[in-house]
Amino acid sequence: MLPRIIFFTHTAFVALASIFSFAALHQYESVTLTVPSHSVWVTANQGIADTPQIIDKVEEFTADNNVSVAYEVPDLRDPGNIRHLYLSPGSPESPEHAWLEDGYPSFGHSMRTEVHPFTDLDHEDPRGFYNVFGSEEESSAFEAALSEIGLHDTFSASSTELRWTDFFVYSGNMNTALLIALLMGVTAVGSGVLLNAKNYAVLRLQGHGFTRILTRDMLLLLRFYLGPGACVAASVVLLLFLYNGLSQFFLFAEIAGWLLLLFLLVGFAAHASALGITHTMEILPALKGRIPGRPATVSAYAARIPAIILVLLVLSSVIASARNIQAQKEDMDAFEGAGQTSRIMISGSVDIAEMVGEMEPVVGNWIRQSDASGDMILAAQERGEAITPPGTPRPDFGVILVNNTYLEHQEILSPEGERYLPGESVRILLPPSLIDRKADFTAGVVSLLGGSDTSGLVSEEKIEVLPTAHGNQVFTYGSITPGDFYVQPFLEEPVIIALPNGAVLSDVRYTSYATQGAIVFPDPSVVEESISQPPFSTYVNGMQMVVTSAADYYAGLVKELRLESFNLVASCAVMLMTSVAVCVIHTRVRAQKIFARHISGWSFLGIHRRLLLTEGGLFTAFIGWATWQSITEVIRHSDPSNPVSMSPTARVVELQPVLAVSISALGMTFAVLTLAVLHRKIVREGSSQA
């Protein structure tokens, strides 16, 4: 029989493959459709295709080719959580036809997909994403059909579309979880085989060779998968049936199957390698439970070193995520206080020529008019280095551009406690710590805005520089800084550039700020009224309340923290498992010497000094590496040429040396305790035999 730990590990393989498949499908569905299809992205319209024409053409194509086509549109009011499919089924017998009555077969609840008949399509501009539920040849034929009515510059995403494997390749938390699971499997399987060295020695004594023993073990595992393993799989299917009625089951099974195959291949490699190590020991010592010291130790440390590093990296991520969640939770009241205030979504289905020649002037001018009439709030963040002299260290302050309407809705105080009110000039509001650098900031603002200014207000002579109160916090409405990927609801004592409504910014800059979430409308009906008519309906395809965006962002952070917490527990388990493996190998190889030295009066530290020095050297090197890594990261993020800055709530990299010391203390303590238990066992067994 195989050791229980090996059967337990293979049970975990089945469970982990199912868990990872479930998590990947949830993320997959939140981004795109999971039903196999080919995406056709239309970005140009010659102006001859209108909605009736596209309806007729798509209906004709689906009927002639017996293939279904769906036009995907984000929801106007909640594009982050709802999408709409305008479906033209190829035939009443097609699986997609049932969606019109039964709804889209959603796997989970990460994204709501509402299905409508294609004839209900009421978009003025038919550009965007079309999903062809057929072969690649049928997708190409659909592109040709669209070109007949003036829809061109189509891009078929069949070769580059998002796949479930991308979540394990590019998603940091998912591939970390997969790596930890593989390390855990290697450690557990390898340890199980090494601990079974005595039984393998008996088989070798009976004339069994390496191949025969390995084949025997694989047959035992096959029996396990046909019995208990199948029961675990059946339990997973039952749970999935209770969760969603087996919706998207075949895709779930495909992902789980490939992941299980990966686990089995890695497990087989670990099993065969460990079995090979046991065969390097002569039979008589192996019958006493001895194992080859050097190859077994090298194998154990090959898993132990990456496990220790993973604990540090995952722990850093957990602390950073916990800080981000706490900051977002504390600031949710500000988003809720914004009420119906909404940001707009700019369409990406526009080619470059039209974007520059038509979209930016149209959208930018519309935003400018909304700004001038007081219907829009500007809260645009810029990088600190945008207004500081070139070559200076990365600034440690934020920069935000606001308009008069912002000052009406948000309170910014002077040192005397008076509120700054709307004005007719460009003003730079500086915190007390920066007021002595007003000349540099004035020149920086002129450099930032002067090139596109048509009002004549952006000049060093006309710009006013005024102080703000100490500890001033500025609400960002959830906008982001260019180049960054995190939301910072409040800026602590930033440089504030207050602009008159609609007087300074260019159309291009207005449009650019809209893509950063920096253009918000207190009254969403203003947006609804405008984008209901072309050409705005062509370029603005949605809006979302800032409180909804903040809630979505918060929910995403919570999901990340859950997965990171799982990774932390798993990586700690792997580190402790490798610690046990190292100690077991050490005591198995040197059992007689340990007992002899014990009865000779040697101290515990003296008996095990080789292992303790090895562990101490490993953790010392680990602390040194973490310190070097921390210093390198701090220097890199301090470089103003680096386009991505570090989140203020995620500066855990500076704590990594302290975390490394804590991890080392935990690892060393556990190793000593494990060694003490094994030492006592050797002494007790040796005494009884004597």
XYZ file of C-alpha atoms in Angstrom:
690
model
C 0.000 0.000 0.000
C 1.017 3.576 -0.577
C 1.317 5.980 2.373
C -1.855 7.827 3.279
C -0.212 11.165 2.548
C 0.009 10.258 -1.145
C -3.669 9.347 -1.349
C -4.528 12.500 0.578
C -2.428 14.559 -1.859
C -4.212 13.118 -4.875
C -7.552 13.808 -3.212
C -6.363 17.391 -2.832
C -5.415 17.405 -6.526
C -9.034 16.689 -7.498
C -10.383 19.281 -5.073
C -7.862 21.966 -6.072
C -8.469 21.411 -9.779
C -12.176 21.996 -9.151
C -11.577 25.062 -6.952
C -9.205 26.659 -9.457
C -11.608 25.912 -12.301
C -14.423 27.552 -10.344
C -12.334 30.662 -9.607
C -11.064 30.955 -13.187
C -14.570 30.662 -14.632
C -15.844 33.362 -12.281
C -13.134 35.763 -13.430
C -13.528 34.691 -17.052
C -17.256 35.383 -17.077
C -16.832 38.825 -15.512
C -14.668 39.865 -18.473
C -16.207 38.205 -21.525
C -18.592 35.517 -22.741
C -17.541 32.013 -21.789
C -19.583 30.249 -24.469
C -17.155 29.427 -27.330
C -17.372 32.103 -30.007
C -15.279 34.285 -32.295
C -15.275 38.010 -31.582
C -15.449 40.444 -34.481
C -14.554 43.986 -33.487
C -15.872 46.694 -35.818
C -14.162 50.074 -35.435
C -15.033 51.954 -38.646
C -18.263 52.897 -40.402
C -18.304 54.564 -43.796
C -21.560 56.195 -42.802
C -23.820 54.138 -45.031
C -24.775 51.518 -42.433
C -27.633 52.317 -40.097
C -29.490 50.199 -37.572
C -32.157 48.771 -39.953
C -29.441 47.768 -42.412
C -27.342 46.004 -39.813
C -30.415 44.169 -38.498
C -31.311 42.972 -41.998
C -27.735 41.973 -42.807
C -27.188 40.024 -39.576
C -30.563 38.289 -39.778
C -29.839 37.341 -43.395
C -26.375 36.045 -42.536
C -27.527 33.902 -39.606
C -30.380 32.414 -41.629
C -28.189 31.602 -44.651
C -25.289 30.171 -42.647
C -27.212 28.554 -39.784
C -24.952 30.269 -37.262
C -25.854 32.530 -34.344
C -24.525 36.080 -33.924
C -24.792 38.339 -30.861
C -23.960 42.039 -30.567
C -22.508 42.821 -27.141
C -23.319 46.151 -25.484
C -22.468 47.344 -21.944
C -25.353 48.542 -19.825
C -25.866 52.289 -19.990
C -26.269 52.776 -16.236
C -24.142 49.941 -14.825
C -21.569 48.831 -17.409
C -19.382 47.171 -14.790
C -22.016 44.610 -13.771
C -24.512 44.244 -16.618
C -24.077 43.565 -20.325
C -26.642 43.102 -23.071
C -26.601 40.622 -25.936
C -28.686 41.338 -29.023
C -28.996 37.839 -30.417
C -29.853 36.548 -33.870
C -30.036 32.727 -33.549
C -29.116 30.660 -36.573
C -32.058 28.306 -36.178
C -34.703 27.397 -33.602
C -32.686 24.246 -32.841
C -29.479 26.105 -31.987
C -28.443 26.214 -28.301
C -28.332 30.012 -28.470
C -32.007 30.223 -29.459
C -32.990 29.027 -25.980
C -31.271 32.064 -24.471
C -34.065 34.309 -25.729
C -36.484 32.555 -23.382
C -34.321 30.986 -20.677
C -31.603 33.621 -20.481
C -27.862 33.345 -20.895
C -26.393 30.240 -19.199
C -24.333 32.148 -16.659
C -21.881 30.141 -14.572
C -21.912 32.406 -11.538
C -23.093 35.811 -10.465
C -20.061 37.923 -11.342
C -21.718 39.531 -14.391
C -25.380 39.688 -15.397
C -25.965 39.041 -19.097
C -29.354 40.032 -20.500
C -30.368 38.630 -23.892
C -32.611 40.469 -26.380
C -33.743 39.702 -29.934
C -31.465 41.311 -32.498
C -34.464 43.106 -33.960
C -34.693 45.118 -30.715
C -31.334 46.748 -31.423
C -31.767 50.521 -31.221
C -28.167 51.780 -31.305
C -27.512 54.577 -33.759
C -24.023 53.293 -34.548
C -23.595 49.537 -35.101
C -19.870 49.439 -34.343
C -18.573 47.342 -31.486
C -18.185 43.674 -30.637
C -20.053 40.911 -32.460
C -19.818 37.319 -31.236
C -20.100 34.654 -33.925
C -21.004 31.274 -32.424
C -19.425 29.220 -35.158
C -16.169 28.357 -36.863
C -13.349 30.698 -37.797
C -14.411 30.459 -41.442
C -17.925 31.583 -40.523
C -16.436 34.468 -38.544
C -14.460 35.560 -41.622
C -17.601 35.291 -43.735
C -19.418 37.523 -41.245
C -16.662 40.129 -41.531
C -17.101 40.091 -45.303
C -20.866 40.506 -44.915
C -20.386 43.545 -42.669
C -18.001 45.153 -45.138
C -20.760 45.054 -47.756
C -22.707 47.665 -45.783
C -19.738 49.875 -44.941
C -18.589 48.375 -41.642
C -14.877 47.845 -42.098
C -11.600 47.814 -40.161
C -12.985 44.690 -38.569
C -10.683 42.785 -36.299
C -11.296 39.122 -35.636
C -10.094 38.205 -32.176
C -10.257 34.453 -32.712
C -6.478 34.108 -32.491
C -5.915 36.541 -29.600
C -9.153 36.441 -27.628
C -9.039 35.922 -23.901
C -8.728 32.309 -22.819
C -9.109 30.700 -19.414
C -5.401 29.883 -19.398
C -4.642 33.624 -19.372
C -5.922 33.868 -15.800
C -3.188 31.465 -14.693
C -0.493 33.061 -16.863
C -1.150 36.772 -16.293
C -3.166 36.901 -13.062
C -0.710 37.270 -10.191
C -2.906 35.704 -7.523
C -4.097 32.797 -9.659
C -0.683 31.741 -10.913
C 0.732 32.157 -7.400
C -1.996 29.880 -6.058
C -1.270 27.338 -8.782
C 2.472 27.458 -8.089
C 1.892 26.964 -4.360
C -0.413 24.015 -5.043
C 2.212 22.420 -7.282
C 4.913 22.946 -4.650
C 2.646 21.425 -2.028
C 2.005 18.425 -4.263
C 5.704 17.909 -4.979
C 6.577 18.165 -1.284
C 3.810 15.853 -0.111
C 4.308 13.188 -2.783
C 8.087 13.250 -2.475
C 7.934 13.027 1.314
C 5.439 10.191 1.147
C 7.665 8.132 -1.127
C 10.794 8.782 0.962
C 8.995 7.880 4.187
C 7.971 4.608 2.532
C 11.602 3.699 1.809
C 11.493 0.600 4.051
C 8.547 -0.932 2.148
C 10.234 -0.189 -1.164
C 13.367 -1.916 0.130
C 11.290 -5.024 0.865
C 9.981 -4.991 -2.716
C 13.527 -4.614 -4.037
C 14.599 -7.537 -1.874
C 11.836 -9.575 -3.543
C 13.323 -8.785 -6.948
C 11.167 -5.828 -8.014
C 12.952 -3.256 -10.151
C 12.350 0.484 -10.422
C 9.943 0.222 -13.369
C 7.900 -2.545 -11.794
C 7.572 -0.714 -8.475
C 6.610 2.538 -10.222
C 4.019 0.687 -12.325
C 2.617 -0.901 -9.172
C 2.267 2.501 -7.518
C 0.542 3.978 -10.558
C -1.936 1.083 -10.625
C -2.711 1.714 -6.959
C -3.330 5.372 -7.777
C -5.544 4.359 -10.704
C -7.609 2.229 -8.323
C -7.861 5.258 -6.042
C -9.138 7.482 -8.870
C -11.700 4.876 -9.875
C -12.924 4.689 -6.281
C -12.472 7.511 -3.751
C -11.274 9.925 -6.436
C -14.458 9.369 -8.423
C -16.504 9.979 -5.262
C -14.751 13.325 -4.753
C -15.454 14.247 -8.382
C -19.106 13.240 -7.978
C -19.356 15.438 -4.883
C -18.001 18.358 -6.894
C -20.607 17.768 -9.602
C -23.367 17.648 -6.975
C -22.224 20.924 -5.416
C -22.059 22.524 -8.851
C -25.587 21.310 -9.599
C -26.858 22.904 -6.396
C -24.968 26.118 -7.207
C -26.023 26.772 -10.810
C -27.763 23.715 -12.198
C -24.577 22.600 -14.022
C -24.531 25.703 -16.196
C -21.311 25.872 -18.274
C -20.473 22.417 -16.927
C -18.462 21.262 -19.934
C -16.190 24.306 -19.784
C -15.807 23.810 -16.039
C -14.940 20.148 -16.610
C -12.466 21.063 -19.363
C -10.601 23.526 -17.149
C -10.643 21.165 -14.169
C -9.482 18.294 -16.381
C -6.483 20.177 -17.748
C -5.520 21.367 -14.278
C -5.846 17.854 -12.864
C -3.647 16.579 -15.701
C -1.029 19.181 -14.751
C -1.196 18.092 -11.112
C -0.893 14.435 -12.125
C 2.126 15.071 -14.338
C 3.896 17.014 -11.602
C 2.890 14.398 -9.040
C 4.166 11.609 -11.282
C 7.485 13.409 -11.771
C 7.856 13.908 -8.008
C 6.873 10.285 -7.331
C 9.327 8.896 -9.876
C 12.147 11.186 -8.724
C 11.685 10.303 -5.052
C 11.471 6.611 -5.922
C 14.693 6.951 -7.864
C 16.354 8.517 -4.821
C 15.331 5.557 -2.643
C 16.908 3.196 -5.172
C 20.314 4.849 -4.733
C 20.480 3.446 -1.199
C 21.645 -0.139 -0.719
C 18.948 -2.607 0.268
C 20.156 -3.481 3.776
C 20.361 0.114 5.056
C 17.078 0.848 3.288
C 15.414 -2.023 5.188
C 16.219 -0.060 8.355
C 14.486 3.017 6.954
C 17.678 4.800 5.853
C 17.424 7.155 2.883
C 20.161 8.780 0.752
C 21.062 11.968 2.581
C 22.495 14.300 -0.029
C 20.004 13.840 -2.922
C 17.040 13.818 -0.534
C 18.251 16.982 1.202
C 18.868 18.780 -2.088
C 15.366 17.833 -3.263
C 13.801 19.072 -0.021
C 15.582 22.422 -0.193
C 14.646 22.768 -3.866
C 11.044 23.039 -2.659
C 11.804 24.804 0.634
C 13.607 27.844 -0.777
C 10.835 28.932 -3.202
C 8.240 28.188 -0.506
C 9.923 30.619 1.915
C 10.137 33.309 -0.770
C 6.481 32.774 -1.661
C 5.462 33.261 1.973
C 7.140 36.680 1.971
C 5.623 37.754 -1.346
C 2.135 36.549 -0.476
C 2.258 38.032 3.032
C 3.248 41.381 1.519
C 0.287 41.165 -0.864
C -2.103 40.303 1.973
C -0.974 43.293 4.041
C -1.197 45.616 1.031
C -4.691 44.379 0.138
C -5.858 44.647 3.739
C -4.643 48.246 3.873
C -6.342 49.076 0.581
C -9.599 47.516 1.748
C -9.481 49.401 5.033
C -8.845 52.689 3.225
C -11.666 52.061 0.758
C -14.060 51.044 3.523
C -13.317 54.175 5.534
C -13.891 56.381 2.487
C -17.125 54.770 1.255
C -19.148 57.419 3.097
C -17.701 60.067 0.780
C -18.803 58.114 -2.283
C -22.257 57.565 -0.813
C -22.444 61.295 -0.135
C -21.916 61.913 -3.858
C -25.411 60.552 -4.469
C -26.283 60.081 -8.148
C -23.015 61.622 -9.363
C -21.894 59.536 -12.358
C -18.913 59.213 -14.664
C -19.141 58.544 -18.386
C -17.675 55.679 -20.417
C -16.025 56.487 -23.752
C -16.430 53.963 -26.575
C -13.293 52.148 -27.662
C -14.771 50.958 -30.964
C -13.439 53.924 -32.928
C -10.424 53.916 -35.239
C -7.517 56.284 -34.616
C -8.315 58.658 -37.470
C -11.891 59.176 -36.315
C -10.820 59.394 -32.682
C -8.527 62.324 -33.447
C -10.594 63.943 -36.169
C -14.139 63.554 -34.847
C -14.526 61.906 -31.445
C -12.187 64.113 -29.417
C -13.587 67.391 -30.826
C -17.204 66.237 -30.419
C -16.897 64.714 -26.945
C -14.388 67.289 -25.722
C -16.517 70.221 -26.850
C -19.614 68.685 -25.257
C -17.758 68.249 -21.948
C -16.459 71.812 -22.225
C -20.019 73.121 -22.638
C -21.149 71.032 -19.673
C -18.237 72.465 -17.698
C -19.088 76.036 -18.671
C -22.726 75.566 -17.650
C -21.772 74.068 -14.276
C -23.146 70.590 -15.038
C -19.828 68.789 -14.672
C -17.268 68.254 -11.905
C -13.582 68.012 -12.758
C -11.360 65.948 -10.434
C -8.378 65.036 -12.608
C -5.233 63.692 -11.013
C -1.823 64.328 -12.549
C 1.558 62.955 -11.618
C 3.641 65.159 -9.315
C 6.533 65.140 -11.765
C 4.275 66.817 -14.357
C 4.687 70.150 -12.534
C 8.199 69.777 -11.089
C 11.531 70.433 -12.827
C 12.856 67.491 -14.899
C 15.288 65.173 -13.150
C 14.118 65.896 -9.611
C 13.256 62.931 -7.355
C 9.735 61.582 -7.576
C 7.443 63.956 -5.630
C 5.710 62.578 -2.560
C 2.589 64.701 -3.074
C -0.435 64.356 -5.311
C -1.685 66.798 -7.922
C -5.346 67.322 -8.774
C -7.073 69.667 -11.204
C -10.514 70.865 -10.135
C -13.046 73.302 -11.539
C -15.371 75.816 -9.921
C -18.173 73.269 -9.732
C -15.900 71.013 -7.697
C -15.310 73.854 -5.223
C -19.080 74.239 -4.880
C -19.482 70.560 -3.962
C -16.301 69.919 -1.952
C -14.778 71.976 0.838
C -11.186 73.184 0.512
C -10.035 75.449 3.344
C -7.439 78.181 3.684
C -5.115 78.343 6.735
C -7.637 80.740 8.326
C -10.396 78.126 7.965
C -12.200 79.961 5.171
C -13.564 77.976 2.260
C -12.188 78.574 -1.222
C -15.003 79.630 -3.546
C -15.235 79.584 -7.357
C -13.073 82.159 -9.129
C -12.291 83.528 -12.564
C -8.530 82.934 -12.542
C -6.256 79.905 -12.467
C -5.206 79.253 -8.860
C -2.610 76.944 -7.387
C -3.538 75.939 -3.845
C -0.466 74.692 -1.998
C -0.190 72.933 1.377
C 1.993 74.633 4.028
C 4.912 72.273 3.372
C 5.158 73.349 -0.291
C 4.287 77.043 -0.182
C 7.945 78.079 -0.459
C 8.167 76.396 -3.894
C 5.431 78.430 -5.536
C 7.722 79.682 -8.324
C 8.533 76.107 -9.399
C 4.875 75.087 -9.334
C 3.762 78.149 -11.276
C 6.253 77.332 -14.020
C 5.158 73.686 -13.897
C 1.470 74.529 -14.319
C 2.284 76.799 -17.264
C 4.246 73.931 -18.813
C 1.396 71.491 -18.167
C -1.522 73.587 -19.415
C -0.046 76.455 -21.401
C 0.317 74.581 -24.687
C -3.424 73.952 -25.041
C -4.745 77.074 -23.283
C -6.855 79.420 -25.412
C -8.139 81.614 -22.580
C -4.922 83.516 -21.895
C -5.268 82.717 -18.183
C -2.326 80.320 -17.988
C 0.712 82.540 -17.511
C 3.093 83.096 -14.632
C 1.787 86.649 -14.232
C -1.905 85.709 -14.022
C -1.766 82.511 -11.977
C -2.528 82.991 -8.283
C -0.729 80.910 -5.666
C -2.585 80.497 -2.371
C -2.083 78.335 0.746
C -4.394 75.618 2.038
C -4.998 74.508 5.597
C -2.765 71.944 7.237
C -4.082 68.363 6.895
C -6.347 69.194 3.959
C -7.935 66.137 2.323
C -9.234 66.304 -1.236
C -11.862 63.902 -2.593
C -10.941 62.428 -6.000
C -14.347 60.934 -6.904
C -12.459 57.708 -7.663
C -10.354 59.053 -10.530
C -6.934 57.546 -11.184
C -3.506 58.995 -11.855
C -2.156 58.383 -15.392
C -0.102 55.197 -15.421
C -1.454 53.882 -12.114
C -3.990 51.131 -11.532
C -5.281 51.828 -8.042
C -8.011 54.129 -6.773
C -7.118 56.632 -4.068
C -10.355 58.227 -2.783
C -8.592 61.048 -0.921
C -5.325 62.889 -1.479
C -3.488 64.113 1.602
C -2.350 67.737 1.229
C -2.066 67.685 -2.576
C -1.233 70.486 -4.963
C -4.635 71.731 -6.166
C -4.953 73.478 -9.520
C -8.311 75.285 -9.537
C -9.584 76.221 -13.002
C -12.498 78.405 -14.117
C -15.324 76.391 -15.630
C -14.793 75.600 -19.312
C -12.060 78.177 -19.869
C -8.660 76.467 -19.955
C -8.629 72.806 -20.973
C -8.535 71.638 -24.586
C -11.011 69.193 -26.124
C -8.315 66.516 -26.204
C -7.541 66.950 -22.507
C -11.236 66.864 -21.561
C -11.621 63.579 -23.448
C -8.461 62.174 -21.895
C -9.652 63.054 -18.390
C -12.976 61.361 -19.125
C -11.138 58.082 -19.779
C -9.477 58.453 -16.353
C -12.839 58.741 -14.600
C -12.080 62.376 -13.771
C -15.192 63.845 -15.435
C -18.326 63.309 -13.327
C -21.855 64.676 -13.549
C -23.881 65.391 -10.376
C -27.098 65.089 -12.407
C -26.960 61.963 -14.631
C -30.041 63.104 -16.556
C -27.795 65.671 -18.253
C -25.760 62.817 -19.689
C -28.794 60.699 -20.573
C -30.355 63.559 -22.483
C -27.165 64.277 -24.408
C -26.125 60.747 -25.325
C -29.595 59.768 -26.472
C -28.853 61.626 -29.703
C -26.041 61.188 -32.198
C -23.163 61.874 -32.412
C -22.801 61.588 -28.625
C -24.558 58.215 -28.599
C -21.792 56.974 -30.881
C -18.910 57.899 -28.626
C -20.368 57.783 -25.082
C -21.737 54.300 -24.461
C -22.364 54.249 -20.737
C -22.168 55.889 -17.349
C -21.880 54.635 -13.797
C -22.463 56.231 -10.430
C -19.201 56.827 -8.594
C -20.587 55.015 -5.549
C -21.267 51.943 -7.721
C -17.757 52.110 -9.159
C -16.344 52.349 -5.645
C -18.441 49.394 -4.492
C -17.264 47.323 -7.477
C -13.661 48.251 -6.768
C -14.087 47.363 -3.099
C -15.663 44.013 -4.002
C -12.732 43.287 -6.306
C -10.267 44.045 -3.511
C -12.142 41.715 -1.165
C -12.001 38.904 -3.735
C -8.278 39.462 -4.153
C -7.749 39.383 -0.392
C -9.624 36.097 -0.078
C -7.465 34.449 -2.720
C -4.305 35.968 -1.255
C -5.272 34.719 2.211
C -5.708 31.233 0.774
C -2.293 31.576 -0.851
C -0.770 32.691 2.454
C -2.146 29.732 4.393
C -1.095 27.330 1.642
C 2.403 28.791 1.278
C 2.930 28.664 5.057
C 1.796 25.041 4.995
C 4.323 24.254 2.251
C 7.093 25.998 4.194
C 6.267 23.995 7.323
C 5.946 20.770 5.320
C 9.394 21.288 3.826
C 10.718 21.989 7.310
C 9.382 18.633 8.474
C 10.832 16.952 5.379
C 14.287 18.414 5.990
C 14.230 17.355 9.648
C 12.998 13.841 8.830
C 15.716 13.378 6.216
C 18.341 14.650 8.654
C 17.275 12.306 11.456
C 16.735 9.283 9.193
C 20.216 9.589 7.696
C 21.987 10.200 11.029
C 19.824 8.211 13.458
C 22.634 6.025 14.818
C 25.051 8.934 15.130
C 22.403 11.046 16.891
C 21.757 8.308 19.468
C 25.463 7.660 19.999
C 26.231 11.317 20.586
C 23.227 11.660 22.881
C 24.374 8.899 25.217
C 27.889 10.364 25.039
C 26.585 13.580 26.589
C 26.492 15.857 23.558
C 24.118 18.807 23.735
C 21.114 19.111 21.425
C 22.727 22.015 19.557
C 25.976 20.126 19.175
C 24.291 16.989 17.827
C 22.294 18.863 15.202
C 24.664 21.744 14.514
C 24.963 20.895 10.792
C 21.233 21.202 10.144
C 20.833 24.206 12.430
C 23.716 26.022 10.738
C 22.232 25.207 7.328
C 18.832 26.530 8.364
C 20.402 29.596 9.969
C 22.433 30.309 6.841
C 19.356 29.882 4.661
C 17.282 32.334 6.684
C 20.172 34.801 6.949
C 20.508 34.778 3.166
C 16.731 35.133 2.902
C 16.728 38.230 5.131
C 19.595 39.713 3.126
C 17.774 39.064 -0.146
C 14.564 40.626 1.194
C 16.467 43.712 2.361
C 18.184 44.097 -1.004
C 14.870 43.587 -2.797
C 13.195 46.217 -0.615
C 15.913 48.799 -1.226
C 15.853 48.123 -4.975
C 12.070 48.517 -5.177
C 12.073 51.745 -3.176
C 14.745 53.206 -5.461
C 12.870 52.074 -8.572
C 9.594 53.618 -7.452
C 11.389 56.815 -6.455
C 12.688 57.258 -9.996
C 10.547 59.904 -11.759
C 11.147 58.153 -15.096
C 9.235 55.123 -13.801
C 5.668 55.555 -15.143
C 4.027 53.613 -12.299
C 4.196 54.847 -8.728
C 3.550 52.841 -5.596
C 0.172 53.038 -3.915
C 0.484 54.965 -0.622
C -1.512 52.222 1.095
C 0.586 49.464 -0.464
C 4.108 50.490 0.557
C 4.598 47.092 2.163
C 7.827 46.650 0.225
C 9.454 48.884 2.834
C 8.397 46.389 5.517
C 9.758 43.314 3.754
C 12.972 43.093 5.827
C 10.865 43.048 9.019
C 8.507 40.485 7.503
C 11.483 38.373 6.432
C 12.817 38.381 10.010
C 9.392 37.297 11.314
C 9.102 34.516 8.731
C 12.636 33.367 9.530
C 11.858 33.287 13.247
C 8.733 31.213 12.591
C 10.542 28.845 10.244
C 13.528 28.409 12.537
C 11.353 27.869 15.610
C 9.240 25.252 13.853
C 12.356 23.488 12.561
C 13.852 23.335 16.072
C 10.591 22.027 17.568
C 10.254 19.407 14.834
C 13.856 18.386 15.311
C 13.318 18.112 19.071
C 10.353 15.774 18.573
C 12.279 13.562 16.150
C 15.355 13.625 18.397
C 13.291 12.432 21.351
C 11.797 9.654 19.231
C 15.259 8.425 18.193
C 16.476 8.446 21.790
C 13.385 6.592 23.018
C 13.605 3.928 20.294
C 17.349 3.542 20.777
C 16.955 3.119 24.524
C 14.260 0.466 24.117
C 16.428 -1.507 21.685
C 19.413 -1.291 24.000
